[in-house]
Short mmCIF file of C-alpha atoms and ligand atoms in Angstrom, two decimals:
data_model
loop_
_atom_site.label_atom_id
_atom_site.label_comp_id
_atom_site.label_asym_id
_atom_site.label_seq_id
_atom_site.Cartn_x
_atom_site.Cartn_y
_atom_site.Cartn_z
CA MET A 1 68.43 84.05 133.23
CA ILE A 2 68.48 82.44 136.71
CA ARG A 3 69.93 79.27 135.24
CA ARG A 4 72.64 81.33 133.60
CA ILE A 5 73.51 83.10 136.84
CA ILE A 6 73.74 79.76 138.67
CA ARG A 7 75.89 78.35 135.89
CA ARG A 8 78.21 81.32 136.13
CA ILE A 9 78.58 80.98 139.87
CA PHE A 10 79.55 77.33 139.54
CA ARG A 11 81.60 77.73 136.39
CA LYS A 12 85.10 76.34 136.76
CA PRO A 13 87.51 79.23 137.27
CA GLY A 14 88.55 80.55 133.92
CA ARG A 15 87.60 77.32 132.10
CA GLY A 16 90.91 75.57 132.41
CA ALA A 17 92.66 78.66 133.55
CA SER A 18 94.91 78.47 136.52
CA ALA A 19 94.11 80.15 139.79
CA ARG A 20 96.34 83.07 138.83
CA ARG A 21 95.09 86.31 140.32
CA ALA A 22 93.22 88.43 137.82
CA VAL A 23 94.91 91.71 136.93
CA GLU A 24 92.68 94.73 137.36
CA PRO A 25 92.53 96.99 134.33
CA ALA A 26 92.74 100.76 134.33
CA VAL A 27 89.27 102.06 133.53
CA ILE A 28 89.52 105.02 131.18
CA PRO A 29 86.34 107.11 131.24
CA PRO A 30 84.89 108.61 128.05
CA GLU A 31 86.02 112.12 128.97
CA SER A 32 89.65 110.95 128.91
CA HIS A 33 89.69 109.42 125.45
CA PRO A 34 88.27 110.30 122.03
CA VAL A 35 86.48 107.07 121.04
CA ARG A 36 82.71 107.35 120.74
CA ARG A 37 80.11 104.62 120.27
CA GLU A 38 79.04 106.13 116.93
CA GLN A 39 82.46 105.25 115.55
CA ILE A 40 81.84 101.58 116.18
CA SER A 41 80.09 99.65 113.41
CA PRO A 42 76.33 99.34 114.04
CA GLY A 43 76.57 95.53 114.03
CA SER A 44 79.31 95.22 116.62
CA ARG A 45 77.58 97.81 118.78
CA ARG A 46 74.34 95.86 118.72
CA VAL A 47 76.18 92.61 119.42
CA CYS A 48 77.76 94.12 122.55
CA GLU A 49 74.45 95.57 123.71
CA THR A 50 72.62 92.27 123.22
CA LEU A 51 75.26 90.21 125.01
CA GLN A 52 75.39 92.66 127.90
CA HIS A 53 71.62 92.66 128.08
CA GLN A 54 71.80 88.87 128.49
CA GLY A 55 74.17 89.28 131.43
CA TYR A 56 77.50 88.74 129.68
CA LYS A 57 80.52 90.97 129.37
CA ALA A 58 81.05 92.18 125.81
CA TYR A 59 83.54 94.63 124.34
CA VAL A 60 84.92 95.77 121.03
CA VAL A 61 88.54 94.74 121.24
CA GLY A 62 91.92 94.78 119.57
CA GLY A 63 92.80 96.60 116.38
CA ALA A 64 89.59 98.61 116.15
CA VAL A 65 90.06 100.36 119.51
CA ARG A 66 93.71 100.97 118.78
CA ASP A 67 92.97 102.40 115.33
CA LEU A 68 90.20 104.67 116.62
CA LEU A 69 92.50 106.02 119.32
CA THR A 70 95.06 106.96 116.68
CA GLY A 71 92.49 108.45 114.33
CA ALA A 72 92.85 105.62 111.80
CA THR A 73 89.87 103.83 110.25
CA PRO A 74 89.51 100.29 111.61
CA LYS A 75 89.35 97.42 109.15
CA ASP A 76 86.95 95.40 111.26
CA PHE A 77 85.31 95.38 114.68
CA ASP A 78 85.81 92.25 116.72
CA VAL A 79 83.84 91.51 119.85
CA ALA A 80 85.23 89.65 122.88
CA THR A 81 82.93 88.20 125.51
CA ASP A 82 82.80 85.89 128.49
CA ALA A 83 79.89 84.01 126.92
CA THR A 84 80.92 80.62 125.55
CA PRO A 85 80.47 80.18 121.79
CA ASP A 86 77.27 78.21 122.38
CA GLU A 87 75.91 80.84 124.72
CA ALA A 88 76.79 83.63 122.31
CA ARG A 89 75.20 81.81 119.40
CA ARG A 90 71.94 81.47 121.27
CA CYS A 91 71.77 85.26 121.62
CA PHE A 92 71.59 85.85 117.86
CA ARG A 93 69.09 84.41 115.47
CA ARG A 94 71.33 84.61 112.43
CA SER A 95 74.61 83.25 113.75
CA HIS A 96 76.80 80.20 113.44
CA LEU A 97 79.90 78.63 114.90
CA ILE A 98 83.18 78.73 113.01
CA GLY A 99 86.29 76.65 113.61
CA ARG A 100 86.78 73.36 115.31
CA ARG A 101 89.28 73.73 118.11
CA PHE A 102 88.67 77.26 119.23
CA GLN A 103 85.19 78.08 118.11
CA ILE A 104 84.15 81.61 117.37
CA VAL A 105 80.72 82.89 116.45
CA HIS A 106 79.78 84.81 113.34
CA ALA A 107 76.65 86.86 113.88
CA MET A 108 74.95 88.46 110.87
CA MET A 109 73.78 91.91 111.76
CA GLY A 110 72.07 93.11 108.63
CA ARG A 111 74.80 92.87 106.01
CA GLU A 112 77.58 93.02 108.55
CA ILE A 113 79.19 89.88 109.93
CA VAL A 114 80.47 90.36 113.47
CA GLU A 115 83.08 88.00 114.83
CA ILE A 116 82.48 87.12 118.47
CA THR A 117 85.33 85.50 120.38
CA THR A 118 85.15 84.06 123.86
CA PHE A 119 87.91 85.30 126.19
CA ARG A 120 90.90 83.02 125.81
CA GLY A 121 92.97 81.70 128.64
CA SER A 122 96.66 81.80 129.33
CA GLU A 123 98.91 80.31 126.71
CA LYS A 124 100.70 78.37 129.40
CA ASP A 125 97.51 76.39 129.90
CA ALA A 126 97.45 75.44 126.25
CA ALA A 127 100.86 73.81 126.81
CA LYS A 128 101.16 72.19 123.41
CA THR A 129 104.15 73.42 121.45
CA ASP A 130 106.35 72.22 118.60
CA ALA A 131 110.05 71.45 119.01
CA HIS A 132 110.89 75.17 118.74
CA GLY A 133 108.41 76.28 121.40
CA ARG A 134 105.77 77.44 118.93
CA LEU A 135 102.26 77.16 120.31
CA LEU A 136 100.22 74.60 118.44
CA ARG A 137 97.08 75.17 120.44
CA ASP A 138 95.43 78.24 121.72
CA ASN A 139 92.05 76.95 122.61
CA VAL A 140 91.50 77.38 126.32
CA PHE A 141 88.82 79.71 127.57
CA GLY A 142 89.81 82.18 130.24
CA ASP A 143 88.82 85.33 132.04
CA GLN A 144 89.21 88.81 130.67
CA SER A 145 92.58 89.55 132.23
CA GLU A 146 93.97 86.33 130.77
CA ASP A 147 92.48 87.23 127.42
CA ALA A 148 94.30 90.57 127.62
CA ALA A 149 97.59 88.91 128.60
CA ARG A 150 97.61 86.55 125.61
CA ARG A 151 97.22 89.38 123.11
CA ASP A 152 100.42 90.45 121.43
CA PHE A 153 101.02 94.17 122.09
CA THR A 154 99.86 96.47 124.88
CA ILE A 155 98.03 98.65 122.35
CA ASN A 156 96.06 95.60 121.18
CA ALA A 157 94.80 94.71 124.68
CA LEU A 158 92.23 97.50 124.92
CA TYR A 159 88.53 96.80 125.45
CA PHE A 160 85.95 99.40 124.50
CA ASP A 161 82.47 99.17 125.99
CA PRO A 162 80.04 100.81 123.56
CA VAL A 163 77.41 101.12 126.29
CA THR A 164 79.47 103.04 128.88
CA GLU A 165 82.11 104.27 126.40
CA GLN A 166 84.79 103.23 128.88
CA ILE A 167 88.06 101.66 127.77
CA LEU A 168 89.51 98.87 129.90
CA ASP A 169 93.28 99.00 129.62
CA TYR A 170 95.13 96.02 131.08
CA HIS A 171 98.71 96.74 129.99
CA HIS A 172 99.04 100.52 129.73
CA GLY A 173 98.24 100.41 126.06
CA VAL A 174 96.72 103.90 125.99
CA ALA A 175 99.87 105.40 127.51
CA ASP A 176 102.05 103.46 125.05
CA LEU A 177 99.96 104.68 122.17
CA ARG A 178 100.29 108.27 123.37
CA GLN A 179 104.05 107.78 123.59
CA LYS A 180 104.07 106.17 120.15
CA THR A 181 105.54 102.97 121.51
CA LEU A 182 104.87 99.43 120.37
CA ARG A 183 105.51 97.13 123.32
CA ILE A 184 104.95 93.41 123.51
CA ILE A 185 103.06 92.02 126.51
CA GLY A 186 105.28 89.80 128.67
CA ASP A 187 108.76 88.47 127.91
CA PRO A 188 109.49 89.21 124.24
CA LYS A 189 111.60 86.10 123.70
CA ILE A 190 108.89 83.83 125.07
CA ARG A 191 106.18 85.57 123.09
CA TYR A 192 108.12 85.35 119.79
CA ARG A 193 108.96 81.73 120.41
CA GLU A 194 105.29 80.96 121.02
CA ASP A 195 104.35 82.68 117.80
CA PRO A 196 107.09 84.03 115.52
CA VAL A 197 104.52 85.85 113.38
CA ARG A 198 104.41 88.43 116.18
CA MET A 199 107.79 89.69 114.89
CA LEU A 200 106.18 90.45 111.53
CA ARG A 201 103.19 92.02 113.24
CA ALA A 202 105.58 94.27 115.18
CA VAL A 203 107.04 95.48 111.90
CA ARG A 204 103.67 96.02 110.24
CA LEU A 205 101.96 97.75 113.14
CA SER A 206 104.92 100.02 113.88
CA ALA A 207 105.09 101.03 110.21
CA LYS A 208 101.34 101.45 109.84
CA LEU A 209 100.86 103.48 113.02
CA GLY A 210 104.18 105.32 113.01
CA LEU A 211 105.29 103.77 116.33
CA PHE A 212 108.77 103.08 117.68
CA ILE A 213 109.34 99.48 118.64
CA ASP A 214 110.27 99.53 122.31
CA PRO A 215 113.98 98.52 122.67
CA GLU A 216 113.20 95.39 124.72
CA THR A 217 110.52 94.33 122.27
CA ARG A 218 112.88 94.95 119.37
CA ALA A 219 116.12 93.47 120.73
CA PRO A 220 115.47 89.73 120.27
CA ILE A 221 113.95 89.98 116.79
CA ARG A 222 117.19 89.70 114.86
CA GLU A 223 118.39 86.57 116.64
CA MET A 224 114.93 84.97 116.56
CA ALA A 225 114.09 85.76 112.94
CA ALA A 226 115.00 82.24 111.82
CA LEU A 227 112.06 80.83 113.82
CA LEU A 228 109.76 82.12 111.12
CA ALA A 229 110.93 79.24 108.95
CA ASN A 230 108.85 76.89 111.14
CA VAL A 231 105.61 78.79 110.77
CA PRO A 232 103.09 77.32 108.32
CA ALA A 233 103.51 79.08 104.98
CA PRO A 234 99.93 80.38 104.63
CA ARG A 235 100.26 82.40 107.84
CA VAL A 236 103.45 84.04 106.64
CA PHE A 237 101.81 84.65 103.28
CA ASP A 238 98.84 86.36 104.94
CA GLU A 239 101.05 88.58 107.02
CA ILE A 240 103.26 89.58 104.08
CA LEU A 241 100.14 90.35 102.10
CA LYS A 242 98.86 92.53 104.93
CA MET A 243 102.17 94.41 104.87
CA LEU A 244 102.06 94.92 101.14
CA THR A 245 98.50 96.22 101.28
CA SER A 246 98.88 98.25 104.48
CA GLY A 247 99.53 101.48 102.60
CA HIS A 248 102.98 101.42 104.22
CA ALA A 249 104.70 98.69 102.23
CA ILE A 250 107.87 100.68 101.60
CA LYS A 251 108.23 101.45 105.30
CA CYS A 252 107.54 97.80 106.21
CA LEU A 253 110.22 96.70 103.80
CA SER A 254 112.78 99.02 105.30
CA VAL A 255 111.94 97.90 108.86
CA LEU A 256 112.06 94.24 107.78
CA ARG A 257 115.55 94.89 106.47
CA ASP A 258 116.62 96.79 109.58
CA GLU A 259 115.47 93.93 111.77
CA GLY A 260 117.03 91.17 109.66
CA LEU A 261 113.64 89.70 108.79
CA GLN A 262 113.69 90.09 105.04
CA GLN A 263 115.22 86.73 104.25
CA LEU A 264 112.27 84.73 105.34
CA SER A 265 109.95 86.15 102.77
CA LEU A 266 110.04 86.31 99.04
CA LEU A 267 110.84 89.97 99.41
CA ASP A 268 114.57 89.66 99.75
CA ALA A 269 115.25 87.46 96.74
CA ALA A 270 112.78 89.49 94.72
CA LEU A 271 114.47 92.75 95.60
CA ASN A 272 117.83 91.45 94.45
CA GLU A 273 116.45 90.96 91.01
CA GLY A 274 114.27 93.96 90.44
CA GLU A 275 114.73 96.50 93.18
CA LYS A 276 113.84 99.60 91.18
CA PHE A 277 110.76 98.06 89.62
CA ILE A 278 109.53 96.70 92.96
CA LEU A 279 110.10 99.89 94.90
CA LEU A 280 108.26 101.88 92.24
CA ALA A 281 105.38 99.44 92.36
CA LEU A 282 105.17 99.45 96.14
CA ALA A 283 105.32 103.24 96.31
CA ASP A 284 102.51 103.35 93.78
CA THR A 285 100.49 100.78 95.76
CA ASP A 286 101.00 102.69 99.01
CA GLN A 287 99.61 105.82 97.38
CA ARG A 288 96.62 104.00 95.93
CA ILE A 289 95.75 102.44 99.25
CA ARG A 290 96.09 105.68 101.13
CA LYS A 291 93.64 107.19 98.68
CA GLY A 292 91.19 104.42 99.59
CA LYS A 293 91.73 102.41 96.39
CA THR A 294 92.49 98.71 96.41
CA SER A 295 95.39 96.73 95.06
CA SER A 296 95.01 93.09 94.16
CA PRO A 297 97.27 90.49 95.76
CA ALA A 298 97.89 89.04 92.29
CA PHE A 299 99.26 92.35 91.03
CA LEU A 300 101.58 92.68 94.00
CA PHE A 301 102.98 89.19 93.70
CA ALA A 302 103.26 89.53 89.92
CA VAL A 303 105.45 92.56 90.65
CA LEU A 304 107.57 90.82 93.26
CA LEU A 305 108.32 87.80 91.09
CA TRP A 306 108.67 89.55 87.75
CA GLY A 307 112.45 89.98 88.03
CA LYS A 308 112.89 86.23 88.22
CA VAL A 309 110.40 85.51 85.43
CA ASN A 310 111.96 88.10 83.19
CA ALA A 311 115.46 86.71 83.74
CA ALA A 312 114.33 83.12 83.10
CA TRP A 313 112.37 84.20 80.02
CA ARG A 314 115.34 85.99 78.49
CA ARG A 315 117.59 83.03 79.18
CA LEU A 316 115.21 80.61 77.46
CA CYS A 317 114.87 82.93 74.47
CA GLU A 318 118.63 83.17 74.18
CA GLU A 319 118.73 79.41 74.15
CA GLY A 320 116.54 79.54 71.03
CA GLU A 321 113.08 78.99 72.53
CA HIS A 322 110.17 80.89 70.94
CA PRO A 323 109.14 83.85 73.19
CA ASN A 324 105.63 82.64 74.01
CA PRO A 325 106.40 79.08 75.15
CA ALA A 326 109.55 80.46 76.79
CA LEU A 327 107.48 82.85 78.88
CA SER A 328 105.03 80.12 79.77
CA GLN A 329 107.92 77.91 80.88
CA ALA A 330 109.55 80.72 82.86
CA MET A 331 106.27 81.50 84.65
CA SER A 332 105.73 77.88 85.64
CA ASP A 333 109.32 77.47 86.84
CA VAL A 334 109.22 80.60 88.99
CA LEU A 335 105.81 79.89 90.51
CA HIS A 336 106.84 76.32 91.21
CA ALA A 337 110.10 77.36 92.89
CA GLN A 338 108.24 80.04 94.81
CA ASN A 339 105.75 77.56 96.18
CA GLU A 340 108.52 75.78 98.01
CA LYS A 341 109.12 78.92 100.07
CA LEU A 342 105.80 80.66 100.30
CA VAL A 343 102.68 79.06 98.94
CA ILE A 344 100.66 81.36 96.73
CA ASN A 345 97.12 80.14 96.49
CA ARG A 346 95.99 78.70 93.15
CA ARG A 347 93.49 81.39 92.30
CA ILE A 348 96.01 84.17 92.88
CA ALA A 349 98.65 82.23 90.91
CA GLY A 350 96.22 82.04 87.95
CA ASP A 351 95.76 85.81 87.99
CA ILE A 352 99.51 86.40 88.26
CA ARG A 353 100.10 84.27 85.17
CA GLU A 354 97.58 86.28 83.21
CA ILE A 355 99.21 89.59 84.06
CA TRP A 356 102.60 88.24 82.95
CA ALA A 357 101.28 86.49 79.85
CA LEU A 358 99.74 89.73 78.64
CA GLN A 359 103.10 91.55 78.66
CA PRO A 360 104.39 90.25 75.29
CA ARG A 361 100.89 90.53 73.88
CA LEU A 362 100.91 94.23 74.73
CA GLU A 363 103.92 94.60 72.47
CA GLN A 364 101.96 93.39 69.45
CA ARG A 365 100.02 96.25 68.04
CA SER A 366 99.16 95.03 64.57
CA GLY A 367 96.07 93.39 63.06
CA LYS A 368 93.22 92.57 65.39
CA ARG A 369 95.38 91.51 68.29
CA ALA A 370 95.25 94.83 70.07
CA TYR A 371 91.45 94.59 70.30
CA GLY A 372 91.68 91.16 71.92
CA VAL A 373 94.20 92.41 74.47
CA LEU A 374 92.06 95.45 75.27
CA ALA A 375 89.02 93.23 75.89
CA HIS A 376 90.94 90.86 78.18
CA PRO A 377 89.60 90.88 81.76
CA ARG A 378 93.12 91.48 83.09
CA PHE A 379 93.92 94.27 80.65
CA ARG A 380 93.79 97.00 83.29
CA ALA A 381 96.17 95.20 85.65
CA ALA A 382 98.47 94.23 82.77
CA TYR A 383 98.52 97.83 81.53
CA ASP A 384 99.37 99.14 85.03
CA PHE A 385 102.14 96.56 85.10
CA LEU A 386 103.41 97.77 81.73
CA LEU A 387 103.45 101.34 83.03
CA LEU A 388 105.67 100.29 85.91
CA ARG A 389 108.02 98.44 83.59
CA ALA A 390 108.39 101.61 81.58
CA ALA A 391 108.93 103.72 84.69
CA ALA A 392 111.66 101.30 85.76
CA GLY A 393 113.34 101.72 82.36
CA GLU A 394 112.73 98.14 81.31
CA ILE A 395 110.78 99.09 78.20
CA SER A 396 110.21 102.31 76.29
CA GLN A 397 107.54 104.70 77.58
CA GLU A 398 106.27 104.83 74.01
CA LEU A 399 104.46 101.51 74.49
CA PRO A 400 102.21 102.43 77.46
CA ASP A 401 101.65 105.84 75.84
CA TRP A 402 100.37 104.09 72.74
CA TRP A 403 98.03 101.93 74.83
CA LEU A 404 96.72 104.93 76.70
CA ALA A 405 95.92 106.66 73.42
CA PHE A 406 94.42 103.45 72.02
CA GLN A 407 92.12 103.07 75.02
CA GLU A 408 90.91 106.64 74.69
CA ALA A 409 90.51 106.68 70.90
CA ASP A 410 87.26 106.13 69.00
CA ALA A 411 86.83 103.19 66.62
CA LYS A 412 88.16 105.00 63.55
CA LYS A 413 91.19 106.40 65.30
CA ARG A 414 91.94 102.99 66.78
CA ALA A 415 91.96 101.40 63.35
CA ASP A 416 94.40 104.10 62.15
CA MET A 417 96.67 103.55 65.10
CA LEU A 418 97.27 99.86 64.44
CA LEU A 419 100.76 99.12 63.21
CA PRO A 420 101.08 97.37 59.87
CA GLY A 421 101.35 93.60 60.26
CA GLY A 422 104.10 91.46 58.71
CA GLY A 423 103.82 89.43 55.49
CA LYS A 424 100.97 86.94 55.09
CA LYS A 425 103.01 83.82 55.65
CA ARG A 426 104.77 85.10 58.74
CA ARG A 427 101.55 86.39 60.17
CA ARG A 428 99.82 83.04 59.89
CA LYS A 429 102.70 81.32 61.57
CA ARG A 430 102.83 83.83 64.37
CA ARG A 431 99.10 83.82 64.82
CA LYS A 432 99.15 80.07 65.29
CA THR A 433 101.65 80.24 68.12
CA GLU A 434 99.83 83.12 69.70
CA ASN A 435 96.53 81.32 69.47
CA GLN A 436 98.06 78.37 71.20
CA ALA A 437 99.39 80.61 73.92
CA SER A 438 96.14 82.49 74.42
CA HIS A 439 94.21 79.24 74.30
CA ALA A 440 96.39 77.91 77.08
CA GLU A 441 95.74 81.08 79.06
CA GLU A 442 92.01 80.91 78.47
CA SER A 443 91.74 77.34 79.63
CA HIS A 444 93.80 78.32 82.62
CA ALA A 445 91.45 81.20 83.23
CA GLU A 446 88.49 78.83 83.05
CA LYS A 447 89.99 76.64 85.70
CA ASN A 448 90.26 79.67 87.88
CA SER A 449 86.76 80.91 87.25
CA ALA A 450 85.05 82.86 90.10
CA LYS A 451 87.83 85.39 90.09
CA GLU A 452 87.58 88.78 91.54
CA ASP A 453 88.65 91.62 89.32
CA GLY A 454 92.24 92.61 89.73
CA ASP A 455 91.71 96.33 90.14
P1 ATP B 1 94.73 94.73 111.62
O1 ATP B 1 93.28 94.31 111.70
O2 ATP B 1 94.98 96.16 111.38
O3 ATP B 1 95.49 93.84 110.72
P2 ATP B 1 94.81 93.71 114.27
O4 ATP B 1 95.74 93.97 115.42
O5 ATP B 1 93.36 94.00 114.48
O6 ATP B 1 95.39 94.50 113.06
P3 ATP B 1 93.97 91.05 113.77
O7 ATP B 1 94.67 89.96 113.04
O8 ATP B 1 92.66 91.54 113.31
O9 ATP B 1 95.01 92.23 113.83
O10 ATP B 1 93.88 90.57 115.29
C1 ATP B 1 92.94 91.06 116.21
C2 ATP B 1 93.53 91.05 117.61
O11 ATP B 1 93.92 89.74 117.99
C3 ATP B 1 94.82 91.87 117.77
O12 ATP B 1 94.57 93.23 118.00
C4 ATP B 1 95.48 91.21 118.93
O13 ATP B 1 94.89 91.64 120.15
C5 ATP B 1 95.12 89.75 118.72
N1 ATP B 1 96.16 89.04 117.95
C6 ATP B 1 96.24 88.91 116.61
N2 ATP B 1 97.31 88.18 116.26
C7 ATP B 1 97.91 87.82 117.40
C8 ATP B 1 99.06 87.04 117.71
N3 ATP B 1 99.81 86.51 116.75
N4 ATP B 1 99.38 86.88 119.01
C9 ATP B 1 98.62 87.41 120.00
N5 ATP B 1 97.55 88.16 119.76
C10 ATP B 1 97.17 88.36 118.49
MG1 MG B 2 91.74 93.56 113.07
#
């Protein structure tokens, strides 16, 4: 303990931070806000208590505090501290360091994993940017006020102390939240240039929390939208995925369009080719998520790209290609072209292919095929997809109705429901092609083993 106190006294100011004067936060006492320590996850609460007991500062920070203030349920509880990653790790028996440049600590608290981040310093101290001004490094430790200043929006720079139940508010985030305003910290142009993803976060958070984007925060977005092209694709992918699964996808889409941001993502091109289908699917997803259900990324991307696949499939069929290989070709072409814009990870791509490949198989209701389709691990997702196609007027409602009845029927009724197959010769020929197609799918599925269920 004494060694730690001495080390703190002689610690270099802000670990690479400049001698900028620390900004004092407003301290909001428990009687002036509704957040209570019981609302914080047990793990993050214990992490804060332990770190504080060891003489460090420790707070629950960011999205969790913001969400609790608005009455929303936080997705996760992150802890910020002035302990270095090594110091923090030593406080918890079951913990390890993650990341190379800016290390964070994962502490296992029972079954919960709590992410512990050391206060980060000013972005100006990181000083390494690409040709467009985008920050390439963000790995300098700092003091708490610097940590607050490098966060994106005022409502995300709130620190909740589970011991005292005080909130430390460095940038008037609580007032902004009360006034339903999303405001960036600092000069918006500089902050977007440093990290263009903040423009997407502005859209998502304003849609999710029902906030107005402050005019100064909003103004530069349109002219700076193009900077998103320089951001590594996986980050854009993650953010788009967060939008689609936020429960407010439709709203996000409309704000993206209002702000001129839609072009960067696959959303714009996708909407041109299947607007009705996509809007129906997103409205459906929003409802599911608001009811606490999940929606798989594969399903969402299968929806977004279906218009293109469908068009390419039809074209190949018109050119005389057999439907099954034509679909396979169309799927590969679209996924390949898509990867040049926004990389979809391989596992998700495998699931997307399965949902698409099951569509023509759902149209075949004779012989034993229907049983095979019903037993397929992606049947549920493929059936939901079929329902949407019917709702969009792409196919007759009779088909999903038949499948609903088939799922609910007993063995005898199922056998009666099957449509008569074609002649023997034709059937054998068709079966061969279908076997080839399903074999290809199965081997694809094997490659992508360890999959989570789509629904
Ligand atoms: P949610 O968890 O609902 O997606 P969040 O705001 O918690 O929203 P996270 O990605 O979990 O988002 O980030 C945690 C915190 O880290 C944010 O609240 C914010 O303070 C900070 N942060 C995240 N992304 C950025 C960014 N691009 N620039 C600056 N600060 C950021
Ligand atoms: Mg979060």
